[in-house]
Amino acid sequence: MDAPGRAGTGLRVSLPDDRLAEALGDVPAGVDLLRWDMTGPAPWKDVDLVVVPYVPGNEHLRRLAGVRTRLVQAQYLGYDGVAEALPPGHVYANARGVHETSTAELALALLLAAQRGIPDYVRAAGPIAPDWYPSLADRRVLVLGQGGVGQAVEARLAPFEVDLVRVARTAREGVHGIAELPELLPTCEAVVVGVPLTEDTVHLVDAAFLAALPDGAIVVNVARGRVADTAAILREARSGRLRFALDVTDPEPLPAGHELFRLPNVLISPHAGGMSTAMLPRVARLVRRQLDLLLAGAEPVNVVLRS
């Protein structure tokens, strides 16, 4: 087969598994679908579009060394650590538009479950007497991060009649800047964290951040584990002063038997924000869009890095 990218030839597209190939369905004439899960060296030197497997970490990207590509398409939204692992000469796109909705659903599920005492009901060994739990309605909720996840969370919070506080890296109309957090946090009863992991956001949720929150407040983290300081979370959780609902942790996963699993004011899910039945069809639509753009000689969407 001729090397992809030459005038008059088709496209080579590598897919990591049969499930995605099935979801992708029929492709235009001239498109060759290949299987490569990136667990071993690339069997080809030229692949126009490489779809990366949905697995933790970035080490598999090193398999692209010596492979000529036009686009490397991830199935993840976050791309922390990609620049260090991706060999030179590649264009990398993230999965913007795929995971935001499902992640926001989980954020709301964790927040509602914690607010309305669902973990207590589940853990009860028998009948449990009704008790008063905090509502979501009329609570002041701070959404930290104004990207796709933050906006999706806000859209789902709106029907719950909350007092919404928006915070992003820089202030703009209707949005507070991160620098304002010390003044905002004492007024908020819930915080949903949805910022990307960058040098500026590592341990953004630290001891000072948590200390500024009022007693009984809840922190929901659907961003990345390292955005929060686990030691600071553990101190506040042990005291019982704050509550936590964590889809991400540092380290991830937490070691078996970690104290956070045992604390009644902590609810942990296993980094499952994007893992719903909505994911595969949305990834397939994104791959098909990228394929069509490459066939047309147009720029791909969602490009976040050129190595």
Coordinates of C-alpha atoms in Angstrom, one line a residue:
M1 CA 0.0 0.0 0.0
D2 CA 1.2 3.5 -0.8
A3 CA 2.2 5.7 2.1
P4 CA -0.8 7.8 3.2
G5 CA -0.9 11.5 2.6
R6 CA 0.3 11.2 -1.0
A7 CA -1.9 12.8 -3.6
G8 CA -4.5 10.5 -5.1
T9 CA -4.3 7.8 -2.4
G10 CA -6.7 7.0 0.4
L11 CA -6.3 7.1 4.2
R12 CA -5.0 4.6 6.7
V13 CA -6.9 4.8 10.0
S14 CA -5.8 2.7 13.0
L15 CA -8.4 1.8 15.6
P16 CA -7.6 0.3 19.0
D17 CA -10.4 -2.3 19.1
D18 CA -13.3 -3.8 17.3
R19 CA -15.9 -2.0 19.4
L20 CA -14.9 1.3 17.9
A21 CA -14.7 -0.1 14.4
E22 CA -18.3 -1.4 14.8
A23 CA -19.5 1.9 16.1
L24 CA -17.8 3.8 13.3
G25 CA -19.7 1.8 10.7
D26 CA -19.2 2.2 7.0
V27 CA -16.4 4.5 5.9
P28 CA -15.9 6.2 2.6
A29 CA -14.2 4.4 -0.3
G30 CA -10.4 4.6 -0.1
V31 CA -10.3 4.4 3.7
D32 CA -8.4 1.4 5.1
L33 CA -9.3 0.5 8.7
L34 CA -6.5 -1.2 10.6
R35 CA -6.2 -2.6 14.2
W36 CA -3.5 -1.4 16.5
D37 CA -4.0 -1.3 20.3
M38 CA -0.5 0.3 20.8
T39 CA 0.6 -2.4 23.1
G40 CA 3.4 -3.2 20.8
P41 CA 5.4 -1.5 18.0
A42 CA 3.5 -0.1 15.1
P43 CA 3.2 -2.6 12.3
W44 CA 3.2 0.3 9.7
K45 CA 5.4 3.3 9.2
D46 CA 2.6 5.4 7.8
V47 CA -0.9 5.9 9.3
D48 CA -2.9 9.0 8.6
L49 CA -5.2 8.8 11.6
V50 CA -4.2 7.0 14.8
V51 CA -7.0 6.6 17.4
V52 CA -5.4 6.1 20.8
P53 CA -6.8 3.4 23.1
Y54 CA -8.9 4.4 26.1
V55 CA -6.4 3.3 28.7
P56 CA -4.7 5.2 31.6
G57 CA -1.4 7.0 31.2
N58 CA 0.5 8.1 28.1
E59 CA 3.3 5.6 27.8
H60 CA 1.7 4.0 24.8
L61 CA 2.2 7.2 22.8
R62 CA 5.9 6.5 22.7
R63 CA 5.0 3.7 20.2
L64 CA 4.5 6.5 17.7
A65 CA 8.3 7.1 17.4
G66 CA 9.2 6.5 13.8
V67 CA 5.6 6.5 12.6
R68 CA 4.4 9.1 10.2
T69 CA 0.9 10.4 11.0
R70 CA -1.3 13.3 10.1
L71 CA -3.4 13.1 13.3
V72 CA -3.3 11.3 16.6
Q73 CA -6.8 11.2 18.1
A74 CA -7.3 10.6 21.8
Q75 CA -10.4 9.3 23.5
Y76 CA -9.7 11.4 26.6
L77 CA -10.5 15.0 27.2
G78 CA -7.5 15.8 29.4
Y79 CA -4.1 15.8 27.9
D80 CA -1.7 16.3 30.9
G81 CA 1.5 14.5 30.4
V82 CA 1.0 14.0 26.6
A83 CA 3.7 16.5 25.6
E84 CA 6.3 14.5 27.5
A85 CA 5.3 11.2 26.0
L86 CA 4.5 12.1 22.4
P87 CA 7.4 11.8 20.0
P88 CA 8.2 14.7 17.7
G89 CA 6.3 15.2 14.5
H90 CA 2.7 14.5 15.5
V91 CA -0.5 16.5 15.8
Y92 CA -2.6 15.5 18.8
A93 CA -6.3 16.1 19.2
N94 CA -8.3 15.5 22.4
A95 CA -11.9 14.2 22.8
R96 CA -13.6 17.5 23.4
G97 CA -17.3 17.0 23.0
V98 CA -17.3 13.4 24.0
H99 CA -17.0 13.3 27.8
E100 CA -18.4 16.5 29.2
T101 CA -22.0 15.4 29.4
S102 CA -21.3 12.1 31.2
T103 CA -18.8 13.7 33.5
A104 CA -21.4 16.4 34.4
E105 CA -24.0 13.7 35.0
L106 CA -21.7 11.9 37.5
A107 CA -20.8 15.2 39.2
L108 CA -24.5 15.9 39.8
A109 CA -25.1 12.3 40.9
L110 CA -22.3 12.5 43.5
L111 CA -23.4 15.9 44.7
L112 CA -27.0 14.8 45.0
A113 CA -26.2 11.5 46.6
A114 CA -24.0 13.2 49.2
Q115 CA -26.5 16.0 49.9
R116 CA -29.5 13.7 50.4
G117 CA -27.8 11.0 52.4
I118 CA -27.9 8.2 49.9
P119 CA -24.6 6.6 51.2
D120 CA -26.1 6.4 54.6
Y121 CA -29.1 4.6 53.3
V122 CA -26.9 2.2 51.3
R123 CA -24.7 1.4 54.3
A124 CA -27.6 0.8 56.7
A125 CA -27.9 -2.8 57.8
G126 CA -31.6 -2.5 58.2
P127 CA -34.5 0.0 58.3
I128 CA -33.3 3.6 58.9
A129 CA -35.3 6.4 60.3
P130 CA -35.8 9.5 58.1
D131 CA -33.5 12.4 58.9
W132 CA -33.0 15.9 57.7
Y133 CA -30.3 16.2 55.0
P134 CA -29.1 19.3 53.2
S135 CA -31.0 20.2 50.0
L136 CA -29.3 21.2 46.8
A137 CA -32.0 23.8 46.2
D138 CA -31.0 27.2 47.6
R139 CA -27.4 26.2 48.2
R140 CA -24.6 28.4 47.0
V141 CA -22.6 26.2 44.6
L142 CA -19.2 27.3 43.2
V143 CA -18.2 25.7 39.9
L144 CA -14.4 25.9 39.5
G145 CA -13.5 25.7 35.8
Q146 CA -15.4 27.2 32.9
G147 CA -14.4 24.7 30.1
G148 CA -16.7 22.1 28.7
V149 CA -17.1 20.2 31.9
G150 CA -17.8 23.2 34.0
Q151 CA -20.4 24.5 31.5
A152 CA -22.1 21.1 31.4
V153 CA -22.2 21.0 35.2
E154 CA -23.8 24.4 35.3
A155 CA -26.4 23.5 32.7
R156 CA -27.5 20.6 34.9
L157 CA -27.4 22.6 38.1
A158 CA -29.8 25.2 36.7
P159 CA -33.0 23.3 37.3
F160 CA -32.1 22.7 41.0
E161 CA -32.5 26.3 41.9
V162 CA -29.0 26.9 43.2
D163 CA -27.1 30.1 43.7
L164 CA -24.4 29.6 41.1
V165 CA -20.9 31.0 41.4
R166 CA -18.7 30.7 38.3
V167 CA -14.9 30.7 38.7
A168 CA -12.2 30.4 36.0
R169 CA -8.5 31.2 35.7
T170 CA -9.2 34.7 34.7
A171 CA -12.1 36.9 35.5
R172 CA -14.6 38.1 32.9
E173 CA -18.2 39.2 32.8
G174 CA -20.2 36.8 35.0
V175 CA -17.1 34.8 35.9
H176 CA -14.8 35.3 38.9
G177 CA -11.1 34.8 38.7
I178 CA -9.2 32.1 40.7
A179 CA -7.6 35.0 42.6
E180 CA -11.0 35.7 44.2
L181 CA -11.3 32.3 45.7
P182 CA -10.3 33.3 49.3
E183 CA -13.3 35.7 49.3
L184 CA -15.7 33.4 47.6
L185 CA -15.1 30.1 49.3
P186 CA -16.4 31.1 52.8
T187 CA -19.8 31.9 51.2
C188 CA -20.2 28.6 49.3
E189 CA -21.8 25.4 50.6
A190 CA -20.7 23.2 47.7
V191 CA -17.8 23.3 45.2
V192 CA -17.6 21.3 42.0
V193 CA -14.0 21.1 40.6
G194 CA -13.7 20.7 36.8
V195 CA -10.4 22.5 35.9
P196 CA -7.8 20.9 33.6
L197 CA -4.6 19.7 35.3
T198 CA -1.8 22.2 34.6
E199 CA 1.2 23.5 36.5
D200 CA -1.1 26.2 37.8
T201 CA -3.8 23.9 39.1
V202 CA -1.7 21.2 40.8
H203 CA -2.9 21.3 44.4
L204 CA -5.2 24.2 43.7
V205 CA -7.5 22.6 46.3
D206 CA -5.1 22.7 49.2
A207 CA -5.3 23.1 52.9
A208 CA -5.9 26.9 52.6
F209 CA -8.7 26.3 50.0
L210 CA -10.4 23.8 52.2
A211 CA -10.0 25.8 55.4
A212 CA -11.8 28.7 53.8
L213 CA -15.0 26.7 53.3
P214 CA -17.7 26.8 55.9
D215 CA -18.5 23.8 58.1
G216 CA -20.5 21.1 56.4
A217 CA -19.5 22.2 52.9
I218 CA -18.9 19.5 50.2
V219 CA -16.2 19.4 47.6
V220 CA -16.9 17.3 44.4
N221 CA -13.8 16.7 42.3
V222 CA -14.3 15.5 38.7
A223 CA -11.1 17.1 37.3
R224 CA -7.9 15.3 38.0
G225 CA -6.6 13.8 41.3
R226 CA -3.5 16.1 41.5
V227 CA -5.7 19.2 41.4
A228 CA -6.4 18.4 45.1
D229 CA -4.0 17.8 47.9
T230 CA -4.9 14.3 49.3
A231 CA -3.3 15.0 52.7
A232 CA -5.3 18.1 53.1
I233 CA -8.5 16.3 52.1
L234 CA -7.8 13.5 54.6
R235 CA -7.2 16.0 57.4
E236 CA -10.6 17.7 56.8
A237 CA -12.4 14.5 56.3
R238 CA -11.0 13.0 59.5
S239 CA -12.3 15.9 61.4
G240 CA -15.7 15.6 59.9
R241 CA -15.9 19.3 59.2
L242 CA -16.2 18.9 55.4
R243 CA -17.6 16.3 53.0
F244 CA -16.1 15.0 49.8
A245 CA -17.3 13.3 46.6
L246 CA -14.3 12.3 44.6
D247 CA -14.3 10.7 41.1
V248 CA -10.5 11.3 40.9
T249 CA -7.8 10.9 43.6
D250 CA -4.0 11.2 44.0
P251 CA -2.7 8.5 43.8
E252 CA -5.1 6.9 41.4
P253 CA -6.4 4.4 42.3
L254 CA -6.0 4.9 46.0
P255 CA -4.4 1.9 47.7
A256 CA -6.7 -0.8 49.0
G257 CA -7.6 0.0 52.6
H258 CA -6.9 3.7 52.3
E259 CA -8.5 5.6 55.1
L260 CA -10.6 7.8 52.7
F261 CA -12.6 4.7 51.7
R262 CA -13.7 4.2 55.3
L263 CA -14.8 7.7 56.2
P264 CA -18.6 8.2 56.2
N265 CA -18.3 11.8 54.9
V266 CA -16.3 10.7 51.8
L267 CA -17.9 9.2 48.6
I268 CA -15.5 7.8 46.0
S269 CA -16.1 6.7 42.4
P270 CA -13.3 5.1 40.3
H271 CA -12.6 7.9 37.7
A272 CA -15.7 6.9 35.9
G273 CA -16.9 10.3 34.7
G274 CA -16.8 9.6 31.0
M275 CA -17.6 6.0 31.2
S276 CA -21.2 5.8 30.1
T277 CA -23.1 4.4 27.1
A278 CA -22.8 7.9 25.5
M279 CA -19.0 7.6 25.1
L280 CA -18.6 5.1 22.3
P281 CA -21.1 6.7 19.8
R282 CA -19.6 10.1 20.5
V283 CA -16.1 8.9 20.0
A284 CA -17.2 7.3 16.7
R285 CA -18.8 10.6 15.5
L286 CA -15.6 12.5 16.4
V287 CA -13.4 10.0 14.5
R288 CA -15.7 10.1 11.5
R289 CA -15.6 13.9 11.5
Q290 CA -11.8 13.9 11.7
L291 CA -11.7 11.3 8.9
D292 CA -13.9 13.5 6.6
L293 CA -11.8 16.6 7.4
L294 CA -8.6 14.7 6.5
L295 CA -10.2 13.4 3.2
A296 CA -11.1 17.0 2.3
G297 CA -7.7 18.3 3.1
A298 CA -9.1 20.5 5.9
E299 CA -7.7 21.1 9.4
P300 CA -8.8 18.6 12.1
V301 CA -10.8 19.8 15.1
N302 CA -9.8 19.6 18.8
V303 CA -6.0 19.9 18.1
V304 CA -4.3 20.7 21.4
L305 CA -0.7 19.9 20.7
R306 CA 1.8 19.8 17.8
S307 CA 5.0 17.9 18.9

